[in-house]
Coordinates of N, CA and C (backbone and C1' of nucleotides) in Angstrom, one line a residue:
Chain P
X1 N -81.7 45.8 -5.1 CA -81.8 45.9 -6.6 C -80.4 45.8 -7.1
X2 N -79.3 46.5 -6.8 CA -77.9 46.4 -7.1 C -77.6 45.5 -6.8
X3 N -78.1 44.7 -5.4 CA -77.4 43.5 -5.3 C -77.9 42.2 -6.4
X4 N -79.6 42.7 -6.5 CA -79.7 41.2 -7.4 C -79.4 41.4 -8.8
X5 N -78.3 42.4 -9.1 CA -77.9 42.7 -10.6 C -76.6 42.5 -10.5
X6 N -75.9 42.4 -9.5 CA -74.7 41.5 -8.9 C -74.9 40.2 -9.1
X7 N -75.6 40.2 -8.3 CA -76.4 38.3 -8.5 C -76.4 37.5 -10.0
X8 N -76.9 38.4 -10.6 CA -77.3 38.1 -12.4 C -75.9 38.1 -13.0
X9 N -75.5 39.3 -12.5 CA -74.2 39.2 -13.2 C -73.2 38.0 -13.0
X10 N -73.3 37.9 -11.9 CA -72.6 36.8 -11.1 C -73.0 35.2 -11.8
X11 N -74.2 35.4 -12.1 CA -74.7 34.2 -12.2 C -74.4 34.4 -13.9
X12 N -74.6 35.1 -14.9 CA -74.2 34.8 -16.0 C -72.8 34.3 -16.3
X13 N -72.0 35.5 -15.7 CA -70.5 35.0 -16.0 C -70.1 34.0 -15.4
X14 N -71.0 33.4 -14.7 CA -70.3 31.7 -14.3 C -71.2 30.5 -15.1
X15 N -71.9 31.0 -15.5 CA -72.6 30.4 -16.5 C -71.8 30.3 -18.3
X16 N -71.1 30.9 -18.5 CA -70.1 31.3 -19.5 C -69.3 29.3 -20.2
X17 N -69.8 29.3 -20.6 CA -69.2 27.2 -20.7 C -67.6 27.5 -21.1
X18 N -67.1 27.0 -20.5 CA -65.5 27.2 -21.2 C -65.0 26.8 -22.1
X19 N -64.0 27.6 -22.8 CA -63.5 28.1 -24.0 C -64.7 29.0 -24.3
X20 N -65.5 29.5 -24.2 CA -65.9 30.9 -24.5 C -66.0 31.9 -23.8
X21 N -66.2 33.0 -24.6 CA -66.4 34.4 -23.7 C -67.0 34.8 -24.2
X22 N -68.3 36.4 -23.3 CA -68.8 36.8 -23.5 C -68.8 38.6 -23.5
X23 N -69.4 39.4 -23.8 CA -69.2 40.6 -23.7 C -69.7 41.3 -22.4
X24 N -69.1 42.5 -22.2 CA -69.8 43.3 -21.7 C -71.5 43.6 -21.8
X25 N -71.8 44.1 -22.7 CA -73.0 44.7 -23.1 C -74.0 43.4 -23.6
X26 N -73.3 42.1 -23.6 CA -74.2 40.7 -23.4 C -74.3 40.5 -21.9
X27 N -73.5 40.4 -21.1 CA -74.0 40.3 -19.9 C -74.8 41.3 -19.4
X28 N -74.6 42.6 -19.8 CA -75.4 43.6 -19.3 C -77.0 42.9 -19.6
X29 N -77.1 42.8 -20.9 CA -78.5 42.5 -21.5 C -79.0 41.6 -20.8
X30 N -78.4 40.4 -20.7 CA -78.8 39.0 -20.1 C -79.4 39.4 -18.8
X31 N -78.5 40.3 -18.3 CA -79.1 40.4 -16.6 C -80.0 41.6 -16.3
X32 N -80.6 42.3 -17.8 CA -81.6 43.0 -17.7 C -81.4 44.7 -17.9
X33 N -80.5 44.9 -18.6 CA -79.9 46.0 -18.4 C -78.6 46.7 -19.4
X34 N -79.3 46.5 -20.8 CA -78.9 46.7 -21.7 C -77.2 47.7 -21.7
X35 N -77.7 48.7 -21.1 CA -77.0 50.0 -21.2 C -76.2 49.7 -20.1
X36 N -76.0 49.3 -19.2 CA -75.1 49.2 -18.1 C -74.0 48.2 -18.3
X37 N -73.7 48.2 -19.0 CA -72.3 47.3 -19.7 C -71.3 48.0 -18.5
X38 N -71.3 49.5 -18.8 CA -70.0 49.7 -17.6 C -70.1 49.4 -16.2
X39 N -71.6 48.8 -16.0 CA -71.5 48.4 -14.3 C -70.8 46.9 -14.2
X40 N -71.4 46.5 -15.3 CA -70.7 44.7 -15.4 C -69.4 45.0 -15.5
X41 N -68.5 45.9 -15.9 CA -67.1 46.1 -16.3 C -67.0 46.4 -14.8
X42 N -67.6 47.7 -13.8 CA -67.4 47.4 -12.6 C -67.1 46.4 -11.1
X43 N -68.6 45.6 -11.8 CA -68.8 44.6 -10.8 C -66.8 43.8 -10.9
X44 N -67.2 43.4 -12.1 CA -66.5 42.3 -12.1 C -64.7 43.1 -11.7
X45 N -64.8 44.7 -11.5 CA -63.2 45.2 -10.8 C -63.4 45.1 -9.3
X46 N -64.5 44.9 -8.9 CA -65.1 45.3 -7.2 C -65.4 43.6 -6.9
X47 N -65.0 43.0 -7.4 CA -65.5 41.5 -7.2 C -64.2 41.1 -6.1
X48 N -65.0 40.1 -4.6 CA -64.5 40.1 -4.1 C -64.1 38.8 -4.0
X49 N -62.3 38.5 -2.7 CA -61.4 38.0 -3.3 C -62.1 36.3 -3.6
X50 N -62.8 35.9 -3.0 CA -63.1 34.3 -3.1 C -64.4 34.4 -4.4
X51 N -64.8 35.4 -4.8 CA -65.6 35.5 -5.8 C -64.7 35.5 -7.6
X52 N -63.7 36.1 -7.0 CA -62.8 36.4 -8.7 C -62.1 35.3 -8.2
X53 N -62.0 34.3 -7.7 CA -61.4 32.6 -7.9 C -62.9 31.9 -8.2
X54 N -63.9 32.1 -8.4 CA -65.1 31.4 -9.1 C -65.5 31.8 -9.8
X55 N -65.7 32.7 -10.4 CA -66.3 33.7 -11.4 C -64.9 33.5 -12.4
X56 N -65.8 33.1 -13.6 CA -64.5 33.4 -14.8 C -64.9 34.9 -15.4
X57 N -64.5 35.9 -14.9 CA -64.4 37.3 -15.2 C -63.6 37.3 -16.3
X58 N -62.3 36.3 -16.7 CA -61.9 36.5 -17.7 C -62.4 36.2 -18.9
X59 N -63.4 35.7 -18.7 CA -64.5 35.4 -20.1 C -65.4 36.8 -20.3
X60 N -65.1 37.8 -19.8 CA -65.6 38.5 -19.8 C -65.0 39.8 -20.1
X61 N -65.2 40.0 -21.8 CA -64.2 41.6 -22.9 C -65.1 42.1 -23.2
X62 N -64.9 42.8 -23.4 CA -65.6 44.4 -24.4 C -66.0 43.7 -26.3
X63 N -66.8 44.7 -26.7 CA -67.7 43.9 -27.8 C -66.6 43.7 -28.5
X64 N -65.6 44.2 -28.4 CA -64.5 43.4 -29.3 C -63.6 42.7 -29.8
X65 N -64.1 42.1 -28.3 CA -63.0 40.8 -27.7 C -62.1 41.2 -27.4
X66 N -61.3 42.6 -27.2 CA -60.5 43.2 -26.5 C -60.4 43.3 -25.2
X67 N -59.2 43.0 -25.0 CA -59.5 43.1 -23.3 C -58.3 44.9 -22.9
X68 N -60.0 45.4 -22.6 CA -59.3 46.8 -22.5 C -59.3 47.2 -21.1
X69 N -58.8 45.5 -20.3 CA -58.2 46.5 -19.0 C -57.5 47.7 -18.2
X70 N -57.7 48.2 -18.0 CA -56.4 49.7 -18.0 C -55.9 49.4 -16.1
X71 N -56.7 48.2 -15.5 CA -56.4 48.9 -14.3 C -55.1 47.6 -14.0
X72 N -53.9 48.3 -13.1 CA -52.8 47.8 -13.0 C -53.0 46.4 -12.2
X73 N -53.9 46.2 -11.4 CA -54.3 45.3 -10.5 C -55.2 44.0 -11.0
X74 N -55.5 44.2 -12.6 CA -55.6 43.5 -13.4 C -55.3 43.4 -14.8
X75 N -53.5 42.1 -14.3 CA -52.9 42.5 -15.8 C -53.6 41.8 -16.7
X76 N -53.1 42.0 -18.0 CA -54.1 41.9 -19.1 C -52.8 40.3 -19.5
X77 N -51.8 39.9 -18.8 CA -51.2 38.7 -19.0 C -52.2 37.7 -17.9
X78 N -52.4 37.8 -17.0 CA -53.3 37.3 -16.2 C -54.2 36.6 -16.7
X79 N -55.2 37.6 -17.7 CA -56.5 37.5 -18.7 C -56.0 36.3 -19.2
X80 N -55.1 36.6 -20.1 CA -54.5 35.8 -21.3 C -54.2 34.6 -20.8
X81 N -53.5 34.3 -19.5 CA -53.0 33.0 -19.1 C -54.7 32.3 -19.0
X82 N -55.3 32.8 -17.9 CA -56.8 32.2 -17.5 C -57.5 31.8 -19.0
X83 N -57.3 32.7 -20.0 CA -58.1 32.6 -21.3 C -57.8 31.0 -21.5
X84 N -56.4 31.3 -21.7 CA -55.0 30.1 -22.8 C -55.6 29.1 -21.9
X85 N -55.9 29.0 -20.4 CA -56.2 27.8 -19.7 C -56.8 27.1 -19.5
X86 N -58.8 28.3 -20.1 CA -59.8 27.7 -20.5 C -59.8 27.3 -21.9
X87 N -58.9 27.3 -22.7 CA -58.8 26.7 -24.0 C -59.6 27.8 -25.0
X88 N -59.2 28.9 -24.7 CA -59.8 30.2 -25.5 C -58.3 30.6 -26.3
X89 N -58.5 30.2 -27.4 CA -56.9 31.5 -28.0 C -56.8 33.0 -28.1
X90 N -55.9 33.3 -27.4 CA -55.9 34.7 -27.5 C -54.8 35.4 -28.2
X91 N -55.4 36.3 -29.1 CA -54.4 36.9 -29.8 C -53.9 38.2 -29.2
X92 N -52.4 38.7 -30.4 CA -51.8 40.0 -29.5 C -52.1 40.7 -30.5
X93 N -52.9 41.9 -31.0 CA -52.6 43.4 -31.8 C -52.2 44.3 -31.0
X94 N -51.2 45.2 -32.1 CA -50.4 46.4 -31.3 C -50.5 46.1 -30.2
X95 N -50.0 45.5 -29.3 CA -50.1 45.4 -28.1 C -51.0 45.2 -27.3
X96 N -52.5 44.8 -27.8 CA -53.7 44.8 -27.1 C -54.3 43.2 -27.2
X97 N -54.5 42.6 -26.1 CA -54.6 41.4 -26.5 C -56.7 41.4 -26.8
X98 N -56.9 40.1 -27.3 CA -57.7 39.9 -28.1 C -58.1 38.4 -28.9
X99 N -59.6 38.2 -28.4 CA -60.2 37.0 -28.5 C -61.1 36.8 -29.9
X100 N -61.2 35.7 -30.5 CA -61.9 35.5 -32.0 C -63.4 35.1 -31.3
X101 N -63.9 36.6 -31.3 CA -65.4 36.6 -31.1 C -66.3 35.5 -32.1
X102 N -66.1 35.2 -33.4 CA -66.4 34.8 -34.2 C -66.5 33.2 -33.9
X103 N -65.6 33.0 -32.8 CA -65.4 31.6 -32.7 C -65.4 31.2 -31.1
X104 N -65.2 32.2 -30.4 CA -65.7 32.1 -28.8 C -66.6 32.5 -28.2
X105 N -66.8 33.6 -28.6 CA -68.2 34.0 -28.4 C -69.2 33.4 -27.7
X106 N -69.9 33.8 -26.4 CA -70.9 32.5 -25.9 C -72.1 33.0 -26.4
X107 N -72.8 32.1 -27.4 CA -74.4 32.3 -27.6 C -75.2 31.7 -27.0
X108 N -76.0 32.0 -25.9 CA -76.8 31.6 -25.1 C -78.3 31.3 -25.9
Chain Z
dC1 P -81.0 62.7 -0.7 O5' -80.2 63.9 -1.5 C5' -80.4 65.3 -1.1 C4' -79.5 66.2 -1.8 C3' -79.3 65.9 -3.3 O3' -79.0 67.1 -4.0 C1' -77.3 65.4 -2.2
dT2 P -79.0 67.1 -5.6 O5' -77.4 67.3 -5.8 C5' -76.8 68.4 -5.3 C4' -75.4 68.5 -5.8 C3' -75.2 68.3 -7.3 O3' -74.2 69.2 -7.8 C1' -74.0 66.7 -6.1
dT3 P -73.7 69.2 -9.3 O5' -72.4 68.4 -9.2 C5' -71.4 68.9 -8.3 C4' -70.1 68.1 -8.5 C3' -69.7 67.8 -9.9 O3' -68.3 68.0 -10.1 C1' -69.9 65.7 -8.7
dA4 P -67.6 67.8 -11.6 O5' -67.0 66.3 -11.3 C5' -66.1 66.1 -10.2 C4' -65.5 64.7 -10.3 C3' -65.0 64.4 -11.7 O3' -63.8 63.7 -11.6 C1' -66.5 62.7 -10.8
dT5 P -63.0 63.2 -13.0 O5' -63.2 61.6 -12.9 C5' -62.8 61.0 -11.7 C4' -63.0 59.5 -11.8 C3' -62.7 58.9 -13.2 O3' -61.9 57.7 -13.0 C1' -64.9 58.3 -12.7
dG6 P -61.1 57.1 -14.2 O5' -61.9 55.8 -14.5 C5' -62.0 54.8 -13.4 C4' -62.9 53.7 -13.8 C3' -62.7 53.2 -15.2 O3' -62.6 51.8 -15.3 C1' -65.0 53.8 -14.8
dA7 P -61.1 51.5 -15.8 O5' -61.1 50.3 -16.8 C5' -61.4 49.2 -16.6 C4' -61.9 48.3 -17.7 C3' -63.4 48.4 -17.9 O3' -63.8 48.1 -19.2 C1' -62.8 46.3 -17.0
dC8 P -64.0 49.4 -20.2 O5' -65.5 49.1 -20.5 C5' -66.1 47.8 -20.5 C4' -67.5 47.9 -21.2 C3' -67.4 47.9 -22.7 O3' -68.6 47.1 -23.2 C1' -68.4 49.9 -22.0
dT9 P -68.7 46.9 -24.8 O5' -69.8 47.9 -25.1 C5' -71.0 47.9 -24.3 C4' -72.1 48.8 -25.0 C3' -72.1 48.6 -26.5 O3' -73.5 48.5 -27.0 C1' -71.7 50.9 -26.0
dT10 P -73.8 48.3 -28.5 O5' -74.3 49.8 -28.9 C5' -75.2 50.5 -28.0 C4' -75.4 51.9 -28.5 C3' -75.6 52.0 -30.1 O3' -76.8 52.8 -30.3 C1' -73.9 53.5 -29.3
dT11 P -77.2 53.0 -31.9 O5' -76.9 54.5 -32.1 C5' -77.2 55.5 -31.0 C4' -76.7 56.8 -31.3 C3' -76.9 57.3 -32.8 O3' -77.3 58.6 -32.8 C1' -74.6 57.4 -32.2
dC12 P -77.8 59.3 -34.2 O5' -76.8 60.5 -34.3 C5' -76.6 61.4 -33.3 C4' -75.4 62.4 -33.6 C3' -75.5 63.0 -35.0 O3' -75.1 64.4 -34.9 C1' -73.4 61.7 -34.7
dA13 P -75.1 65.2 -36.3 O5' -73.6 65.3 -36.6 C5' -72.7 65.7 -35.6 C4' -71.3 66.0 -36.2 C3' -71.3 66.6 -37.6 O3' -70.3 67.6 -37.8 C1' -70.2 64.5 -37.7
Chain U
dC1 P -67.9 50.4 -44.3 O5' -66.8 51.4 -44.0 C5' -65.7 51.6 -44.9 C4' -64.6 52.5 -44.4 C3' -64.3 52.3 -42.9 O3' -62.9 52.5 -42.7 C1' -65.3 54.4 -43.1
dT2 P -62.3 52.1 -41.3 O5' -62.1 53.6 -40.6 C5' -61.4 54.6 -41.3 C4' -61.3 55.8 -40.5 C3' -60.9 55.6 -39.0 O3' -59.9 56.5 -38.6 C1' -63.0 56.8 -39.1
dG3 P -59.4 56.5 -37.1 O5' -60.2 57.7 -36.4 C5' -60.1 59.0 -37.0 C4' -60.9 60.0 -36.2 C3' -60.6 59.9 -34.7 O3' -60.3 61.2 -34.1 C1' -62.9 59.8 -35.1
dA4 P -60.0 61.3 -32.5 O5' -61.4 62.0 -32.0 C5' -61.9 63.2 -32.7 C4' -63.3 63.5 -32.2 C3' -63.3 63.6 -30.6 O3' -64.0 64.8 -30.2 C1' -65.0 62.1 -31.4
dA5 P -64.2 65.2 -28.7 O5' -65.7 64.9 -28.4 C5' -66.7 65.4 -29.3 C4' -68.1 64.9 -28.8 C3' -68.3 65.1 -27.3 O3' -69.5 65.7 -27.1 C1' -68.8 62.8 -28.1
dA6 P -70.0 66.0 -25.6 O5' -71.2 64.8 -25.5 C5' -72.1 64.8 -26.6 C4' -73.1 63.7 -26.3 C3' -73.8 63.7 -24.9 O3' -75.1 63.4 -25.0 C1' -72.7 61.6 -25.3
dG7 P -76.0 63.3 -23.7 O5' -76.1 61.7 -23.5 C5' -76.4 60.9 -24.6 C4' -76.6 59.5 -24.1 C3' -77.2 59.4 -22.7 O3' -78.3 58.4 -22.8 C1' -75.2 58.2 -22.8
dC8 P -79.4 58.4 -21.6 O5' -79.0 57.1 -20.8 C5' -78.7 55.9 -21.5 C4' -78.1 54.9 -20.5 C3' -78.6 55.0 -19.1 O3' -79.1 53.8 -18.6 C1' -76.2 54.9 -19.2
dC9 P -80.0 53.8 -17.3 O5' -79.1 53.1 -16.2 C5' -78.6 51.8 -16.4 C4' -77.6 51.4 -15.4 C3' -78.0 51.8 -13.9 O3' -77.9 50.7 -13.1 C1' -75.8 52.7 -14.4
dA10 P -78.3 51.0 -11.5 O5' -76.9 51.0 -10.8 C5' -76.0 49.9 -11.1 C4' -74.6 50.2 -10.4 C3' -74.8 50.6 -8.9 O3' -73.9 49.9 -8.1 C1' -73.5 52.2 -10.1
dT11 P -73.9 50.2 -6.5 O5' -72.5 50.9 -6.4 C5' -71.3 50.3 -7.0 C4' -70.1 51.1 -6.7 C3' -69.9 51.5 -5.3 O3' -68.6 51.3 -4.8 C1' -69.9 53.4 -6.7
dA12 P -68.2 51.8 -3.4 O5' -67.4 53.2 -3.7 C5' -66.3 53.2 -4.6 C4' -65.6 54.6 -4.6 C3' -65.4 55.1 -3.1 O3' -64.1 55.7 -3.0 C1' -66.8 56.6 -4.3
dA13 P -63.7 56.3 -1.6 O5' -64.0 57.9 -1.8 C5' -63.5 58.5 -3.0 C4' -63.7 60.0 -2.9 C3' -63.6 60.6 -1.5 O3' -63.0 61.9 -1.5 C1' -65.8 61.1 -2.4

DNA sequence: CTTATGACTTTCA
DNA sequence: CTGAAAGCCATAA
């Protein structure tokens, strides 16, 4: 069961078309599982190493296109470069970087 | 098996 | 409208 919600997960966020991103709590939903937004925020920290070079995880912020990474092992310049590279603009506030949901956003 | 934590979201005051 | 708290699911210890 956890694995085929890995799976889902897996399979949405590569499903993601580039230059867009999508949320947490949209992938949760997509893969069945409204409320588990923080497992998707998990998966995608426990994603392993030949999986986070296929999976665009960086298409993947919090409902507010914030990327509120906190963990040191994924910088939030990293995010920004992979964003900038799928052709996603990313903005800086107070220090928090940040995507125009309004305009990248993936609607499936 | 129980407790604690987390790349989040939603609701109550 | 803004801020704080609880909730939910899964993993780690």
């Amino acid at each position: 069961m956890t694995n085929d919600f890995y799976q889902k997960i897996y399979a949405l966020v590569g499903k993601i078309p580039k230059g867009k991103v999508a949320t947490y709590g949209q992938i949760a939903a997509l893969a069945g599982a409204p409320r588990s937004a923080r497992v998707v925020g998990w998966v995608l920290h426990i994603l392993t190493e030949p999986q986070a070079k296929k999976v665009p995880w960086q298409r993947v912020i919090n409902k507010e296109g914030i990327i509120s990474t906190t963990c040191e092992d994924h910088p939030r310049d990293l995010q920004k470069m992979l964003l900038e590279g799928d052709g996603v603009e990313v903005k800086e506030k107070n220090g928090c970087l940040w995507v125009d949901l309004e305009k990248y956003l993936w609607k499936p």
